[in-house]
Coordinates of C-alpha atoms and ligand atoms in Angstrom, one line a residue:
X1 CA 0.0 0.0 0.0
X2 CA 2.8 2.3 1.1
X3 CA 4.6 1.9 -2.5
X4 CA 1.4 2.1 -4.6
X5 CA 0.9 5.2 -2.4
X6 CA 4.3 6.9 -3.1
X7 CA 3.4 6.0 -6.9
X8 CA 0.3 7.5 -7.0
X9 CA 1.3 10.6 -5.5
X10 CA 4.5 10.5 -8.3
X11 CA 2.1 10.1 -10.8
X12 CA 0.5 13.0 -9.6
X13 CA 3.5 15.2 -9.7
X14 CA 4.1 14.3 -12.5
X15 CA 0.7 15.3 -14.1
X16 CA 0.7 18.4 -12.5
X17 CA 4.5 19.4 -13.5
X18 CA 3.2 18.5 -17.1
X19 CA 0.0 21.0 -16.3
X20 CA 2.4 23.8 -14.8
X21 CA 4.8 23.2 -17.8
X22 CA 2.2 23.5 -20.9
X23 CA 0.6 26.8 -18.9
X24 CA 3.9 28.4 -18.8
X25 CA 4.9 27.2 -22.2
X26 CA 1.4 28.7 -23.2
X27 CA 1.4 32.0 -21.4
X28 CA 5.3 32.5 -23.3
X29 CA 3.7 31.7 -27.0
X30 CA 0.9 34.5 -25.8
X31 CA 3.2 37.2 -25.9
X32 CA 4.7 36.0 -29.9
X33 CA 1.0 35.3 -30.7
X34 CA -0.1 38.6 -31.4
X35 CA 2.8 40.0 -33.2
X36 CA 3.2 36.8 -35.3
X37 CA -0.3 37.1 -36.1
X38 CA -1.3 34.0 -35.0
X39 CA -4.6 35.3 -33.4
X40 CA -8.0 35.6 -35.3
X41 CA -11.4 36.8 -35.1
X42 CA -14.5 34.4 -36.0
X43 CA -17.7 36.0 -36.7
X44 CA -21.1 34.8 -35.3
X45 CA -23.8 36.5 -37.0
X46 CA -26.7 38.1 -35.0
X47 CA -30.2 38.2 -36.6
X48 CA -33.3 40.6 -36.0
X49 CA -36.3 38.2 -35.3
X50 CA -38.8 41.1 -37.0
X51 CA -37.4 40.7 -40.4
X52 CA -34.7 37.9 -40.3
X53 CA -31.8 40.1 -41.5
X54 CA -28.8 39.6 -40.0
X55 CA -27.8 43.2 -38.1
X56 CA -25.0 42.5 -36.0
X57 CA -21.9 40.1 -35.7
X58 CA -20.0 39.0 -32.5
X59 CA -16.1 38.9 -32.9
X60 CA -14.6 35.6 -30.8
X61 CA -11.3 35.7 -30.6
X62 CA -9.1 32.1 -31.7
X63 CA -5.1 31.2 -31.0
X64 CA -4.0 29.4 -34.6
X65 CA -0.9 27.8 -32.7
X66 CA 1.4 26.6 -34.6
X67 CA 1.7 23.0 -32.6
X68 CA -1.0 22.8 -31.0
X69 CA -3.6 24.3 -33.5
X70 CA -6.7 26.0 -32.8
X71 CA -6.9 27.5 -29.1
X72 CA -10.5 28.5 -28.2
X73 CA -10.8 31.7 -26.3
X74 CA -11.0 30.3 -23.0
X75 CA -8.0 28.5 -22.7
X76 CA -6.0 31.4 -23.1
X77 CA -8.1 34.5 -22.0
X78 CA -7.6 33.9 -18.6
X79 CA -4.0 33.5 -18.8
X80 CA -3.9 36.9 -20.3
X81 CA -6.0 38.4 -18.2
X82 CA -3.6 37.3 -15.4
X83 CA -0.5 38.8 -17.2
X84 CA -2.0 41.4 -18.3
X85 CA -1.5 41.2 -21.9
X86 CA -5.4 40.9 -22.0
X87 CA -4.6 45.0 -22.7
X88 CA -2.8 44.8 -25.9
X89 CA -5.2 41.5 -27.0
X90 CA -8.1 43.5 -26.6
X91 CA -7.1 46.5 -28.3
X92 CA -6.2 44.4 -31.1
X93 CA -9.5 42.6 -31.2
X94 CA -11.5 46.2 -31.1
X95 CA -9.3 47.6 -34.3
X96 CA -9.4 44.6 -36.5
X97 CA -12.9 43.7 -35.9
X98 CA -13.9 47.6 -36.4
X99 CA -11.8 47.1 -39.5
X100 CA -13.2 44.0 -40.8
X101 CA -16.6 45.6 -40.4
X102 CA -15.6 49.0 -41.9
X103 CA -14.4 46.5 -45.2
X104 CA -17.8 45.0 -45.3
X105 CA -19.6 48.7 -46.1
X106 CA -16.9 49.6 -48.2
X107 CA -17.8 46.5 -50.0
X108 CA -21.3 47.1 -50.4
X109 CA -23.1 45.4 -47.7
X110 CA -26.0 47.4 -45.7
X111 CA -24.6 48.8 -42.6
X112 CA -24.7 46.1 -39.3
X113 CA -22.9 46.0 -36.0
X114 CA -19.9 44.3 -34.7
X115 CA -20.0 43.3 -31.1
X116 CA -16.4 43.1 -29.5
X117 CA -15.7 41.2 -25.9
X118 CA -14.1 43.7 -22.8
X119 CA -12.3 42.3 -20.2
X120 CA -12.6 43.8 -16.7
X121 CA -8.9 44.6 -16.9
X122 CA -9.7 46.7 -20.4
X123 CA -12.7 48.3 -18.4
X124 CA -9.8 49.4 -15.4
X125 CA -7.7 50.8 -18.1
X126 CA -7.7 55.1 -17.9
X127 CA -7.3 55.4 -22.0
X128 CA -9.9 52.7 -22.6
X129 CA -11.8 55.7 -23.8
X130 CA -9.3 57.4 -25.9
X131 CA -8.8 53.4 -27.4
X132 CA -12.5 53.5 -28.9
X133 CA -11.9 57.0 -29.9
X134 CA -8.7 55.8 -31.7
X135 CA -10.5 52.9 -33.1
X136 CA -13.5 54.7 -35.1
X137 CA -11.0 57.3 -36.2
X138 CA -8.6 54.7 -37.9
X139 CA -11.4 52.6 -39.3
X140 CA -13.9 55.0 -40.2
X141 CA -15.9 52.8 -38.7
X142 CA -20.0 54.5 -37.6
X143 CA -20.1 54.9 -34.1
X144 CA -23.2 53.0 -33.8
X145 CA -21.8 50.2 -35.9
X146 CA -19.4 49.2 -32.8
X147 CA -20.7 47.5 -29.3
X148 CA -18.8 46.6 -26.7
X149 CA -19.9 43.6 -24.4
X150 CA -19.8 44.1 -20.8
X151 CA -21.1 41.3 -18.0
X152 CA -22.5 42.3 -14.7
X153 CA -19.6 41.1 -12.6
X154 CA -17.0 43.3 -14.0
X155 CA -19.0 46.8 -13.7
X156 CA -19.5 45.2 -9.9
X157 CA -15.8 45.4 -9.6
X158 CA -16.1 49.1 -9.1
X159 CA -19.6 50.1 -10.4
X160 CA -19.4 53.5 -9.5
X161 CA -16.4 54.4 -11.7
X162 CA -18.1 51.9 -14.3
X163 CA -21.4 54.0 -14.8
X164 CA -18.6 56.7 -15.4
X165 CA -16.9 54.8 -18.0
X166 CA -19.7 53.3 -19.7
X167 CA -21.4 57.0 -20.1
X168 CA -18.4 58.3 -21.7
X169 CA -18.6 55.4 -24.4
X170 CA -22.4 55.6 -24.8
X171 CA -21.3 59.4 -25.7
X172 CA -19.8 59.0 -28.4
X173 CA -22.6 56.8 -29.7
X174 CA -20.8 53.3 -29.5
X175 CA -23.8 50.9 -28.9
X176 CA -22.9 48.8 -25.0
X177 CA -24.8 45.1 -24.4
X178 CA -24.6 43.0 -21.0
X179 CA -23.9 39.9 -21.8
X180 CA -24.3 36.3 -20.3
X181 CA -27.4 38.3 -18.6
X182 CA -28.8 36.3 -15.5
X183 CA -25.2 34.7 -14.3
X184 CA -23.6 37.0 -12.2
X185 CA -24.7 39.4 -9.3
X186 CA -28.0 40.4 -9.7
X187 CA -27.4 44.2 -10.7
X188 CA -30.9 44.9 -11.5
X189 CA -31.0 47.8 -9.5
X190 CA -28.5 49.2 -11.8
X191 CA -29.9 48.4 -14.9
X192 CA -31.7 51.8 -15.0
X193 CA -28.4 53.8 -14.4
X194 CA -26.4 52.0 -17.1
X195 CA -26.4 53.3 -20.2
X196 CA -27.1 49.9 -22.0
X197 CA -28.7 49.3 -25.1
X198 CA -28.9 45.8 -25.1
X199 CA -29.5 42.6 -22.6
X200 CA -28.2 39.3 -24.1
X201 CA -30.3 36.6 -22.7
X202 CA -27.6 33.9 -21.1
X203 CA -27.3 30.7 -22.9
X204 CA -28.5 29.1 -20.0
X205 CA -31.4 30.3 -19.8
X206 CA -31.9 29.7 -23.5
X207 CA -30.9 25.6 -23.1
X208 CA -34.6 24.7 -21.6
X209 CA -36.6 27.4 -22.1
X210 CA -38.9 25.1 -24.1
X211 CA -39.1 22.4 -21.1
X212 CA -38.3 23.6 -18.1
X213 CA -41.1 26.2 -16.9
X214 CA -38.8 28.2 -14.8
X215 CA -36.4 29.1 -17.4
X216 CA -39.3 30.1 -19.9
X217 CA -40.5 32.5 -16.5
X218 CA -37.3 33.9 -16.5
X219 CA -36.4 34.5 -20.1
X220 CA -40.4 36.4 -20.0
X221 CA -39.9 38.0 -17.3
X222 CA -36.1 39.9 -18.6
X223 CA -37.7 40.2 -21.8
X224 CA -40.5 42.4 -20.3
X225 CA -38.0 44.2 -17.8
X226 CA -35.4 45.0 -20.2
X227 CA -38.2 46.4 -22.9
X228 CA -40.0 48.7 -19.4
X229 CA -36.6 50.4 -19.6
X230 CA -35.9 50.4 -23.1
X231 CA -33.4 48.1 -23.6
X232 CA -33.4 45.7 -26.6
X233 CA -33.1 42.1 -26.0
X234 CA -30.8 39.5 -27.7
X235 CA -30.7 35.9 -26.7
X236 CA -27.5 33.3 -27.3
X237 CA -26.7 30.1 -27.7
X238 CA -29.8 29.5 -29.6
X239 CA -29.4 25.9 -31.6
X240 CA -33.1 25.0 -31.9
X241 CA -36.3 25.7 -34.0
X242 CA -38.6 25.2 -30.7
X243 CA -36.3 27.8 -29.0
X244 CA -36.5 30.1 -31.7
X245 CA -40.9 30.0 -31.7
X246 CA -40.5 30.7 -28.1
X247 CA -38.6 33.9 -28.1
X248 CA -40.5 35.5 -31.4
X249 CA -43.7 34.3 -29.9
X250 CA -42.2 36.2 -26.6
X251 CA -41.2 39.1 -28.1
X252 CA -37.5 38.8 -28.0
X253 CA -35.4 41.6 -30.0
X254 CA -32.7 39.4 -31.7
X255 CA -30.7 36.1 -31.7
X256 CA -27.8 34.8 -32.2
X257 CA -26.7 30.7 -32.0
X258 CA -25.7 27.7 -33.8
X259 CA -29.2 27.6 -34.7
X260 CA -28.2 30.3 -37.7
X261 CA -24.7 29.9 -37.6
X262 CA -21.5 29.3 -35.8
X263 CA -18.7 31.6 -35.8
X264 CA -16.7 31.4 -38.8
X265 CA -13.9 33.1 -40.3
X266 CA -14.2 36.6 -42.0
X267 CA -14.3 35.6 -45.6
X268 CA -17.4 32.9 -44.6
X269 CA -19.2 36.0 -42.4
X270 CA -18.9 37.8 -45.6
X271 CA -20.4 35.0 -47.9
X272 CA -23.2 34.4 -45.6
X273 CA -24.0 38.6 -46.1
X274 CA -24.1 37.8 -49.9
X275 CA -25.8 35.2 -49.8
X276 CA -28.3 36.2 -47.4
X277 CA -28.7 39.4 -49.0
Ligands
C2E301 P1 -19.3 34.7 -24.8 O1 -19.0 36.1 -25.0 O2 -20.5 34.3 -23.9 O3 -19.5 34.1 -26.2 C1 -20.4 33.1 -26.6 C2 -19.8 31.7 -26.7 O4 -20.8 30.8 -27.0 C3 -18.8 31.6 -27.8 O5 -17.8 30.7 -27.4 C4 -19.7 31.0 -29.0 O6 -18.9 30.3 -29.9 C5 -20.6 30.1 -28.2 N1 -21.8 29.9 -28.8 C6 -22.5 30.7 -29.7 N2 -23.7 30.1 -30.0 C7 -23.8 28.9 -29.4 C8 -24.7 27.9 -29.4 O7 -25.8 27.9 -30.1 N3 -24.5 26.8 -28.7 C9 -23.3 26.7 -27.9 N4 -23.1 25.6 -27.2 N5 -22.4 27.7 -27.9 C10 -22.6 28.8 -28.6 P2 -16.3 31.0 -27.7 O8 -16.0 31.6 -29.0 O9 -15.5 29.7 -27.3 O10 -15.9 32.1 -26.6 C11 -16.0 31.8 -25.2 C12 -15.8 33.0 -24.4 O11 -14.5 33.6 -24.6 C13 -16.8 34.2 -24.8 O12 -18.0 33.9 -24.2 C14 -16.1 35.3 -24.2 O13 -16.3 35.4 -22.8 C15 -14.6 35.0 -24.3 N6 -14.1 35.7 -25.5 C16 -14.1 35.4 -26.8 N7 -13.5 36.3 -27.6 C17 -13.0 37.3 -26.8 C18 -12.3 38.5 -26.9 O14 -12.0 38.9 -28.0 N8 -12.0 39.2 -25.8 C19 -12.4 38.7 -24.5 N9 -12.0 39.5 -23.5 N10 -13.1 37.6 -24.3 C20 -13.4 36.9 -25.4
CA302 CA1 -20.0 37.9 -25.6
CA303 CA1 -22.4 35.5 -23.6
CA304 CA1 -20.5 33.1 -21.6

């Protein structure tokens, strides 16, 4: 017992050495990902349930490693949120998806949002402002053709200096959304100070809103809170038909899930605007 013991807790070491190792080895890559333009955006699209058009698209960021091949964002976000190098990622993400977006008018296609993630440490950042302001000017991009997703735990960070924040970007008419709405504190007696224009429905309220009454109260229920204050609704991670009669019979604003599409790379975004056009 006392050898099988002394293995087991070898064999442990061992796996978590071999955890430690491929975090540090990841976290090194991070900071030659960006400058060897190994990081992309995939576009989901995001479709108004009044007329079906798609009028928005959500930029997720992905790590094309060169061993280890496609990193999805949550393997690596965190690490750079840690580091800090979340900063110089997410300015990065805001310019290239403004951009990408900017290309699409200059194409031709009608006019339509891009949403772009925050982290909390972008939010804690004094020139976050002057970033956005640097962003539109380079792409040309419409104000109102950028959004910035927020969730409710990072304006509870510090929410006073958040509604300060958030204000200054709703100025200068870059569109805000809370996302993953539902999860985190309970900030709904905020909801009136923030200077939101859009709620996005969690995906896991979305999952059994078809089966489990509770969730279909809930979903309702933000549906008709968020519309009393004038804020539009969006709900994700929707992937079936059922789900879909349930939030137009329910009033919901827009969607976005696998439903319509996953994300996919730029060129595909722009193929589904052609053809759906
Ligand atoms: P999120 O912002 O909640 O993004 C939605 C996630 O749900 C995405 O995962 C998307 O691919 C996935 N999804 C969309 N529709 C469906 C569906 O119908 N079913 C299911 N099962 N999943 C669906 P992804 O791309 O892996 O991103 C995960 C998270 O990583 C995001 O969650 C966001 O928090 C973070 N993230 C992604 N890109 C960025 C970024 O550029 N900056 C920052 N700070 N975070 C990012
Ligand atoms: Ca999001
Ligand atoms: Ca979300
Ligand atoms: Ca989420």
């Amino acid at each position: 017992a006392k050898a099988s013991g002394s293995n087991n807790f070898r064999f442990y070491a061992k796996e978590m050495n071999a955890e430690l190792g491929h975090r540090l080895s990841l976290e090194n890559d991070l900071w030659h990902a960006l400058e060897n333009q190994q990081l992309v955006l995939h576009y989901q699209p995001q479709v108004c349930m009044r007329n079906s058009q798609i009028i928005g698209m959500e930029a997720l960021i992905r790590w094309q490693h060169p061993k280890l091949g496609m990193i999805p964002p949550l393997q690596f976000i965190p690490l750079s949120e840690d580091d800090g190098l979340i900063v110089p990622i997410g300015i990065w993400v805001m310019e290239t998806a403004a951009h990408q977006n900017r290309q699409l008018q200059l194409a031709g296609y009608p006019p339509i949002r891009v949403a772009v993630n925050l982290s909390v440490r972008q939010l804690e950042q004094k020139d976050l402002v002057h970033c956005i302001e640097k962003t539109l000017q380079h792409s040309g991009l419409d104000p109102q053709c950028l959004e910035l997703e927020i969730t409710e735990s990072m304006l509870m960070h510090n929410i006073e200096e958040s509604i300060i924040t958030l204000n200054r970007i709703s100025d200068l008419g870059v569109q805000l959304s809370l996302d993953d709405f539902g999860t985190g504190y309970s900030s709904l007696s905020y909801l009136k100070r923030l200077p939101i224009n859009r709620l996005k429905i969690d995906k896991s309220f979305i999952n059994d809103i078809t089966t489990t009454y509770n969730d279909a109260i809930i979903a309702r229920s933000i549906i008709a809170l968020a519309h009393s204050l004038e804020i539009q609704v969006i709900a994700e991670g929707v992937e079936s038909a059922d789900q879909y009669a349930f939030l137009l019979e329910n009033g919901c604003d827009e969607v976005q899930g696998y439903l319509l599409s996953r994300p996919r790379p730029f060129e595909e975004m722009e193929a589904l605007l052609r053809d759906g056009g």
